[in-house]
GROMACS .gro file of C-alpha atoms in nm:
model
  337
    1MET     CA    1  -0.005   0.001   0.001
    2ALA     CA    2   0.149   0.331  -0.115
    3PRO     CA    3   0.197   0.603   0.154
    4ALA     CA    4  -0.039   0.891   0.165
    5PRO     CA    5   0.113   1.193  -0.005
    6PRO     CA    6   0.233   1.452   0.239
    7THR     CA    7  -0.001   1.747   0.319
    8THR     CA    8   0.125   2.058   0.176
    9ASP     CA    9   0.078   2.423   0.256
   10ARG     CA   10  -0.152   2.454  -0.047
   11ASP     CA   11  -0.373   2.187   0.100
   12TRP     CA   12  -0.392   2.355   0.451
   13ARG     CA   13  -0.475   2.706   0.278
   14GLY     CA   14  -0.762   2.525   0.072
   15PHE     CA   15  -0.885   2.373   0.391
   16ALA     CA   16  -0.875   2.700   0.570
   17ARG     CA   17  -1.042   2.891   0.286
   18THR     CA   18  -1.342   2.620   0.268
   19LEU     CA   19  -1.376   2.645   0.645
   20ALA     CA   20  -1.397   3.038   0.641
   21LEU     CA   21  -1.625   3.032   0.351
   22SER     CA   22  -1.851   2.772   0.534
   23MET     CA   23  -1.843   2.995   0.837
   24VAL     CA   24  -1.935   3.306   0.629
   25GLY     CA   25  -2.214   3.109   0.461
   26LEU     CA   26  -2.364   2.975   0.792
   27PHE     CA   27  -2.359   3.325   0.939
   28ALA     CA   28  -2.525   3.489   0.638
   29GLY     CA   29  -2.772   3.218   0.632
   30TYR     CA   30  -2.871   3.272   0.990
   31LEU     CA   31  -2.872   3.630   0.944
   32ALA     CA   32  -3.120   3.593   0.644
   33LEU     CA   33  -3.323   3.364   0.831
   34ALA     CA   34  -3.350   3.585   1.141
   35VAL     CA   35  -3.442   3.875   0.915
   36LEU     CA   36  -3.707   3.683   0.749
   37VAL     CA   37  -3.849   3.545   1.078
   38ASP     CA   38  -3.828   3.877   1.255
   39PRO     CA   39  -3.809   3.716   1.580
   40TYR     CA   40  -3.973   4.016   1.771
   41ASP     CA   41  -4.229   4.092   1.491
   42THR     CA   42  -4.082   4.454   1.442
   43GLY     CA   43  -4.232   4.481   1.115
   44ARG     CA   44  -3.912   4.490   0.916
   45SER     CA   45  -4.027   4.150   0.741
   46THR     CA   46  -4.405   4.092   0.747
   47LEU     CA   47  -4.393   3.768   0.560
   48LEU     CA   48  -4.454   3.580   0.890
   49SER     CA   49  -4.650   3.848   1.084
   50ARG     CA   50  -4.982   3.692   1.210
   51GLY     CA   51  -5.124   4.043   1.373
   52ALA     CA   52  -5.071   3.886   1.732
   53VAL     CA   53  -4.836   3.948   2.013
   54ARG     CA   54  -4.646   3.642   2.103
   55PRO     CA   55  -4.596   3.602   2.498
   56GLN     CA   56  -4.289   3.792   2.603
   57GLY     CA   57  -4.157   4.065   2.821
   58PRO     CA   58  -4.295   4.424   2.763
   59ARG     CA   59  -3.940   4.523   2.680
   60THR     CA   60  -3.936   4.309   2.361
   61ALA     CA   61  -4.313   4.321   2.307
   62SER     CA   62  -4.300   4.692   2.271
   63ALA     CA   63  -4.160   4.662   1.923
   64VAL     CA   64  -4.462   4.504   1.775
   65ARG     CA   65  -4.707   4.683   1.997
   66GLY     CA   66  -4.567   5.011   1.925
   67ARG     CA   67  -4.616   4.983   1.533
   68ASP     CA   68  -4.974   4.859   1.557
   69PRO     CA   69  -5.199   5.108   1.358
   70ALA     CA   70  -5.503   5.008   1.574
   71TYR     CA   71  -5.382   5.234   1.862
   72ALA     CA   72  -5.425   5.612   1.802
   73GLY     CA   73  -5.333   5.680   2.164
   74VAL     CA   74  -5.035   5.567   2.371
   75VAL     CA   75  -4.928   5.563   2.734
   76ILE     CA   76  -4.549   5.555   2.781
   77GLY     CA   77  -4.349   5.539   3.119
   78ASN     CA   78  -4.263   5.246   3.348
   79SER     CA   79  -4.439   5.069   3.649
   80HIS     CA   80  -4.520   5.398   3.795
   81ILE     CA   81  -4.798   5.433   3.524
   82GLN     CA   82  -4.850   5.075   3.415
   83LEU     CA   83  -5.167   5.032   3.610
   84ILE     CA   84  -5.340   5.278   3.373
   85GLU     CA   85  -5.574   5.026   3.177
   86PRO     CA   86  -5.578   5.143   2.820
   87ALA     CA   87  -5.918   4.992   2.754
   88ALA     CA   88  -6.066   5.241   3.026
   89LEU     CA   89  -5.891   5.522   2.868
   90THR     CA   90  -6.049   5.414   2.528
   91GLY     CA   91  -6.396   5.392   2.687
   92LEU     CA   92  -6.364   5.762   2.847
   93THR     CA   93  -6.200   5.932   2.535
   94GLY     CA   94  -6.299   5.745   2.236
   95ILE     CA   95  -5.941   5.690   2.142
   96PRO     CA   96  -5.796   5.336   2.103
   97PHE     CA   97  -5.512   5.347   2.360
   98LEU     CA   98  -5.209   5.150   2.391
   99GLN     CA   99  -5.006   5.068   2.718
  100LEU     CA  100  -4.626   5.097   2.598
  101SER     CA  101  -4.503   5.136   2.948
  102VAL     CA  102  -4.189   4.920   3.032
  103PRO     CA  103  -4.080   4.875   3.395
  104ALA     CA  104  -3.751   5.002   3.531
  105THR     CA  105  -3.710   5.237   3.236
  106GLY     CA  106  -3.616   5.604   3.241
  107PRO     CA  107  -3.647   5.883   2.990
  108SER     CA  108  -3.404   5.739   2.743
  109GLU     CA  109  -3.605   5.418   2.704
  110GLN     CA  110  -3.921   5.607   2.690
  111PHE     CA  111  -3.849   5.851   2.449
  112ALA     CA  112  -3.687   5.581   2.200
  113LEU     CA  113  -4.021   5.407   2.235
  114LEU     CA  114  -4.209   5.728   2.165
  115GLU     CA  115  -3.995   5.790   1.856
  116TRP     CA  116  -4.079   5.429   1.746
  117TYR     CA  117  -4.455   5.498   1.814
  118LEU     CA  118  -4.436   5.818   1.613
  119GLN     CA  119  -4.262   5.640   1.311
  120HIS     CA  120  -4.568   5.416   1.283
  121HIS     CA  121  -4.836   5.685   1.377
  122ALA     CA  122  -4.800   5.987   1.205
  123ARG     CA  123  -5.100   6.182   1.363
  124PRO     CA  124  -5.156   6.027   1.718
  125ALA     CA  125  -5.473   6.132   1.865
  126ALA     CA  126  -5.322   6.174   2.225
  127ILE     CA  127  -4.992   6.092   2.388
  128VAL     CA  128  -4.955   6.036   2.776
  129LEU     CA  129  -4.604   6.046   2.931
  130SER     CA  130  -4.517   5.970   3.292
  131ALA     CA  131  -4.266   6.192   3.455
  132ASP     CA  132  -4.142   6.043   3.754
  133ALA     CA  133  -3.802   6.077   3.964
  134PHE     CA  134  -3.593   5.926   3.677
  135TRP     CA  135  -3.687   6.229   3.489
  136CYS     CA  136  -3.510   6.442   3.732
  137ALA     CA  137  -3.157   6.289   3.703
  138ASP     CA  138  -2.884   6.528   3.637
  139ASP     CA  139  -2.682   6.299   3.375
  140PRO     CA  140  -2.820   6.377   3.027
  141SER     CA  141  -2.759   6.018   2.933
  142PHE     CA  142  -3.020   5.919   3.185
  143PRO     CA  143  -2.842   5.580   3.247
  144SER     CA  144  -3.026   5.278   3.358
  145GLU     CA  145  -2.922   4.966   3.573
  146HIS     CA  146  -3.127   4.749   3.346
  147GLY     CA  147  -3.061   4.665   2.978
  148PHE     CA  148  -3.304   4.782   2.705
  149PRO     CA  149  -3.308   4.648   2.344
  150TYR     CA  150  -3.269   4.988   2.173
  151TRP     CA  151  -3.165   4.800   1.839
  152LEU     CA  152  -3.529   4.663   1.811
  153VAL     CA  153  -3.664   5.007   1.786
  154GLY     CA  154  -3.349   5.147   1.603
  155ASP     CA  155  -3.235   5.181   1.229
  156TRP     CA  156  -3.142   4.880   1.010
  157PRO     CA  157  -2.770   4.864   1.102
  158ALA     CA  158  -2.865   4.861   1.468
  159TYR     CA  159  -3.100   4.600   1.402
  160LEU     CA  160  -2.870   4.385   1.228
  161ARG     CA  161  -2.617   4.400   1.488
  162GLY     CA  162  -2.873   4.311   1.748
  163LEU     CA  163  -2.964   3.993   1.568
  164ILE     CA  164  -2.615   3.875   1.622
  165ARG     CA  165  -2.648   3.748   1.969
  166PHE     CA  166  -2.746   3.441   2.123
  167SER     CA  167  -3.081   3.560   2.277
  168ALA     CA  168  -3.203   3.674   1.922
  169ALA     CA  169  -3.105   3.340   1.763
  170GLN     CA  170  -3.306   3.154   2.054
  171GLU     CA  171  -3.591   3.387   1.996
  172THR     CA  172  -3.581   3.308   1.607
  173VAL     CA  173  -3.632   2.950   1.704
  174ASN     CA  174  -3.885   3.044   1.948
  175ARG     CA  175  -4.096   3.224   1.707
  176ILE     CA  176  -4.085   2.963   1.452
  177GLY     CA  177  -4.211   2.719   1.694
  178TRP     CA  178  -4.490   2.964   1.805
  179LEU     CA  179  -4.585   3.021   1.433
  180LEU     CA  180  -4.621   2.631   1.367
  181ASN     CA  181  -4.841   2.573   1.680
  182PRO     CA  182  -5.206   2.591   1.590
  183ARG     CA  183  -5.304   2.659   1.948
  184ARG     CA  184  -5.026   2.924   2.011
  185LYS     CA  185  -5.079   3.157   2.302
  186THR     CA  186  -5.104   3.539   2.255
  187ALA     CA  187  -5.041   3.820   2.493
  188ALA     CA  188  -5.259   4.139   2.532
  189ALA     CA  189  -5.238   4.341   2.206
  190ASP     CA  190  -5.281   4.679   2.401
  191GLY     CA  191  -5.009   4.605   2.665
  192TRP     CA  192  -5.231   4.578   2.967
  193TRP     CA  193  -5.073   4.424   3.261
  194ASP     CA  194  -5.221   4.435   3.611
  195TYR     CA  195  -4.940   4.375   3.829
  196GLU     CA  196  -5.123   4.383   4.170
  197ARG     CA  197  -5.133   4.002   4.211
  198ASN     CA  198  -4.770   3.998   4.165
  199TYR     CA  199  -4.730   4.247   4.451
  200LEU     CA  200  -4.968   4.075   4.668
  201SER     CA  201  -4.790   3.745   4.618
  202GLN     CA  202  -4.472   3.905   4.761
  203GLY     CA  203  -4.637   4.015   5.075
  204PHE     CA  204  -4.690   4.383   5.015
  205GLY     CA  205  -4.960   4.516   5.232
  206VAL     CA  206  -4.918   4.220   5.477
  207ASP     CA  207  -4.550   4.177   5.556
  208PRO     CA  208  -4.446   4.399   5.855
  209ALA     CA  209  -4.109   4.477   5.711
  210LYS     CA  210  -4.264   4.599   5.389
  211LYS     CA  211  -4.529   4.801   5.579
  212ALA     CA  212  -4.255   4.967   5.791
  213ALA     CA  213  -4.056   5.043   5.480
  214LEU     CA  214  -4.354   5.208   5.328
  215GLU     CA  215  -4.397   5.430   5.645
  216LYS     CA  216  -4.018   5.545   5.653
  217PRO     CA  217  -4.013   5.913   5.584
  218VAL     CA  218  -3.770   6.045   5.301
  219GLY     CA  219  -3.452   6.245   5.415
  220PRO     CA  220  -3.395   6.607   5.359
  221GLU     CA  221  -3.132   6.574   5.093
  222PRO     CA  222  -3.221   6.481   4.724
  223GLU     CA  223  -3.140   6.119   4.578
  224PRO     CA  224  -2.781   6.105   4.459
  225ARG     CA  225  -2.746   6.257   4.133
  226HIS     CA  226  -3.100   6.430   4.145
  227GLY     CA  227  -3.024   6.766   4.266
  228GLY     CA  228  -3.007   6.953   3.937
  229PRO     CA  229  -2.947   7.089   3.706
  230PHE     CA  230  -3.219   6.886   3.507
  231PRO     CA  231  -3.122   6.790   3.157
  232ILE     CA  232  -3.481   6.658   3.093
  233ALA     CA  233  -3.593   7.011   3.014
  234ALA     CA  234  -3.372   7.008   2.682
  235ARG     CA  235  -3.454   6.636   2.605
  236LEU     CA  236  -3.820   6.713   2.644
  237ARG     CA  237  -3.820   7.014   2.428
  238ALA     CA  238  -3.651   6.811   2.151
  239GLU     CA  239  -3.902   6.527   2.190
  240LEU     CA  240  -4.202   6.759   2.165
  241THR     CA  241  -4.086   6.877   1.824
  242ARG     CA  242  -4.152   6.538   1.684
  243ILE     CA  243  -4.507   6.540   1.805
  244PRO     CA  244  -4.775   6.710   1.557
  245ALA     CA  245  -4.891   7.036   1.712
  246GLU     CA  246  -5.250   6.898   1.682
  247THR     CA  247  -5.185   6.596   1.920
  248PRO     CA  248  -5.290   6.639   2.282
  249VAL     CA  249  -4.984   6.566   2.515
  250VAL     CA  250  -5.054   6.502   2.884
  251VAL     CA  251  -4.771   6.462   3.119
  252VAL     CA  252  -4.841   6.273   3.447
  253PHE     CA  253  -4.647   6.335   3.778
  254PRO     CA  254  -4.754   5.982   3.915
  255PRO     CA  255  -4.865   5.942   4.281
  256VAL     CA  256  -4.620   5.902   4.556
  257TYR     CA  257  -4.700   5.792   4.905
  258ALA     CA  258  -4.726   6.089   5.153
  259ARG     CA  259  -4.431   5.957   5.357
  260GLY     CA  260  -4.206   5.951   5.033
  261GLU     CA  261  -4.271   6.308   4.980
  262PRO     CA  262  -4.098   6.606   5.144
  263PRO     CA  263  -4.357   6.818   5.341
  264PRO     CA  264  -4.554   7.067   5.109
  265GLY     CA  265  -4.365   7.415   5.119
  266SER     CA  266  -4.060   7.254   5.284
  267PRO     CA  267  -3.750   7.457   5.237
  268ARG     CA  268  -3.536   7.136   5.243
  269PRO     CA  269  -3.285   7.071   4.938
  270ARG     CA  270  -3.485   6.769   4.847
  271ALA     CA  271  -3.824   6.938   4.814
  272ARG     CA  272  -3.675   7.242   4.641
  273ALA     CA  273  -3.494   7.008   4.391
  274GLU     CA  274  -3.806   6.802   4.314
  275ALA     CA  275  -4.029   7.102   4.276
  276ALA     CA  276  -3.770   7.278   4.041
  277CYS     CA  277  -3.764   6.968   3.820
  278ARG     CA  278  -4.133   6.967   3.794
  279ALA     CA  279  -4.148   7.320   3.727
  280GLU     CA  280  -3.899   7.294   3.446
  281VAL     CA  281  -4.098   7.005   3.280
  282ARG     CA  282  -4.406   7.224   3.302
  283THR     CA  283  -4.247   7.507   3.142
  284VAL     CA  284  -4.105   7.310   2.848
  285LEU     CA  285  -4.450   7.138   2.800
  286ALA     CA  286  -4.609   7.462   2.774
  287THR     CA  287  -4.440   7.512   2.443
  288HIS     CA  288  -4.648   7.234   2.276
  289ALA     CA  289  -4.998   7.399   2.176
  290LEU     CA  290  -5.213   7.121   2.311
  291SER     CA  291  -5.052   7.005   2.637
  292THR     CA  292  -5.118   6.988   3.021
  293VAL     CA  293  -5.007   6.827   3.341
  294VAL     CA  294  -5.203   6.607   3.562
  295ASP     CA  295  -5.017   6.634   3.898
  296TRP     CA  296  -5.080   6.363   4.162
  297ARG     CA  297  -4.801   6.493   4.372
  298ASP     CA  298  -5.007   6.784   4.490
  299GLY     CA  299  -5.078   6.656   4.834
  300ARG     CA  300  -5.430   6.510   4.778
  301PRO     CA  301  -5.576   6.273   5.045
  302ALA     CA  302  -5.572   5.958   4.873
  303ALA     CA  303  -5.184   5.981   4.874
  304ALA     CA  304  -5.186   5.956   5.257
  305ASP     CA  305  -5.374   5.617   5.257
  306PRO     CA  306  -5.113   5.328   5.319
  307ASP     CA  307  -5.382   5.071   5.176
  308GLN     CA  308  -5.368   5.223   4.833
  309PHE     CA  309  -4.987   5.183   4.787
  310PHE     CA  310  -4.753   4.876   4.776
  311ASP     CA  311  -4.447   5.084   4.833
  312GLN     CA  312  -4.382   5.463   4.834
  313THR     CA  313  -4.406   5.474   4.446
  314HIS     CA  314  -4.632   5.184   4.328
  315TYR     CA  315  -4.999   5.260   4.401
  316ARG     CA  316  -5.292   5.022   4.381
  317LEU     CA  317  -5.580   4.992   4.151
  318PRO     CA  318  -5.837   5.225   4.298
  319ILE     CA  319  -5.582   5.512   4.271
  320ALA     CA  320  -5.488   5.397   3.921
  321ARG     CA  321  -5.862   5.428   3.832
  322SER     CA  322  -5.887   5.777   3.950
  323LEU     CA  323  -5.576   5.872   3.766
  324THR     CA  324  -5.709   5.718   3.462
  325THR     CA  325  -6.044   5.927   3.490
  326GLU     CA  326  -5.831   6.237   3.547
  327ILE     CA  327  -5.604   6.154   3.242
  328ALA     CA  328  -5.920   6.108   3.023
  329GLU     CA  329  -6.074   6.447   3.137
  330ALA     CA  330  -5.753   6.629   3.051
  331ILE     CA  331  -5.748   6.479   2.699
  332VAL     CA  332  -6.121   6.542   2.627
  333ARG     CA  333  -6.038   6.915   2.741
  334LEU     CA  334  -5.743   6.941   2.501
  335ARG     CA  335  -5.928   6.796   2.208
  336THR     CA  336  -6.226   7.041   2.258
  337ARG     CA  337  -6.014   7.358   2.259
   0.00000   0.00000   0.00000
C-alpha cells in the first residue's frame, strides 16, 4: 500500500479557505433567516406576521405593539404608570389606547419608544407621558441599571447588529415554533398588565417589614444625582418637536405615598430640587400647543392612605382608576379647545 502523499501548505490553505467560506455562509444564512422570521415582529419583515403578540416581556413586545396601527393613543412610562388600563382610557375618550410602559425604564428608553411609536403613527390622537423621579436625574444620558433593546426600535444597521446575539437566535427558533403551533398563546395586544397580584404574592400590604418600609419618611437631601441641573428640560423640548401640534400631550406626575414626599412648602434641598424639576417640565411642556399636566404630587388625601400603596411609588388599582379618569378628562378638554 502506497503511503499517503504529504499534506502541503497549499492543502492547508484550501482547507482554511473552505472552512472560512462555510462559516461565512452559515452566518449569512442565519442572518437571512433571522431577518425573514423577524423574531420580535418589528415589521421589518411582514411575511410571517400574524397580527398577534407572542407572549414575552414588555421590553421586547414594545416593538410589535408600538407599530400597531389600531392604537391612536399611547401611554409611555414605567411601572409608575403601568396600572393605567388602556381599555378604560379608550372608553372615556373614544381613542383606542396602547400601554407602551416598560418597568424600570427612564427617559432614554421611554423617548426611544415614543420615537418608534411616532414612526408608525404620523398623527396620534393623544400621547400620555409619565414624569417620575427618573426624569429628574442630572446625567443627560439618563443611564439605567437595566438593559434595554434599543436595537429593536433603532435603524437597520442597529437591528442587524442586534440579531447577532444568542438571545436573538434563540428567539428566532422560539418564534418559528410559535408560528407552527395551531394553538399558540398570545399576549394582550394593548399592553395591559395588572401587576397587583404579583405585588400581593410578595407580601406587600401584609409583611410587617414592607409595611414599615412604606412608612419610612424620606430624608432632607435629594437622591444622589438628582439635585439638578435637570437635562430633562432640553431632552423633552427636543422630543416635543417630533409630535404634531394638533396631538394632545398629557404629562403625568404619578402618585407618591405621602411619607415618600417632602412636606409641602418645605425649604429642604430635596423638596426644592423636586419642585424645580417639575417646574422645568411644566415650562417646556407649555411650548406644545395642546398640552397639560396631571399632577398627583399635590398633596391630595388619597396619597396619604397606606392601603392604596404597595411601596412609596407604586400605587394600587383604586388610585390608578382615579388617575385614569383624570387623564381622560384632560385629554377631552385638550381635544375640545
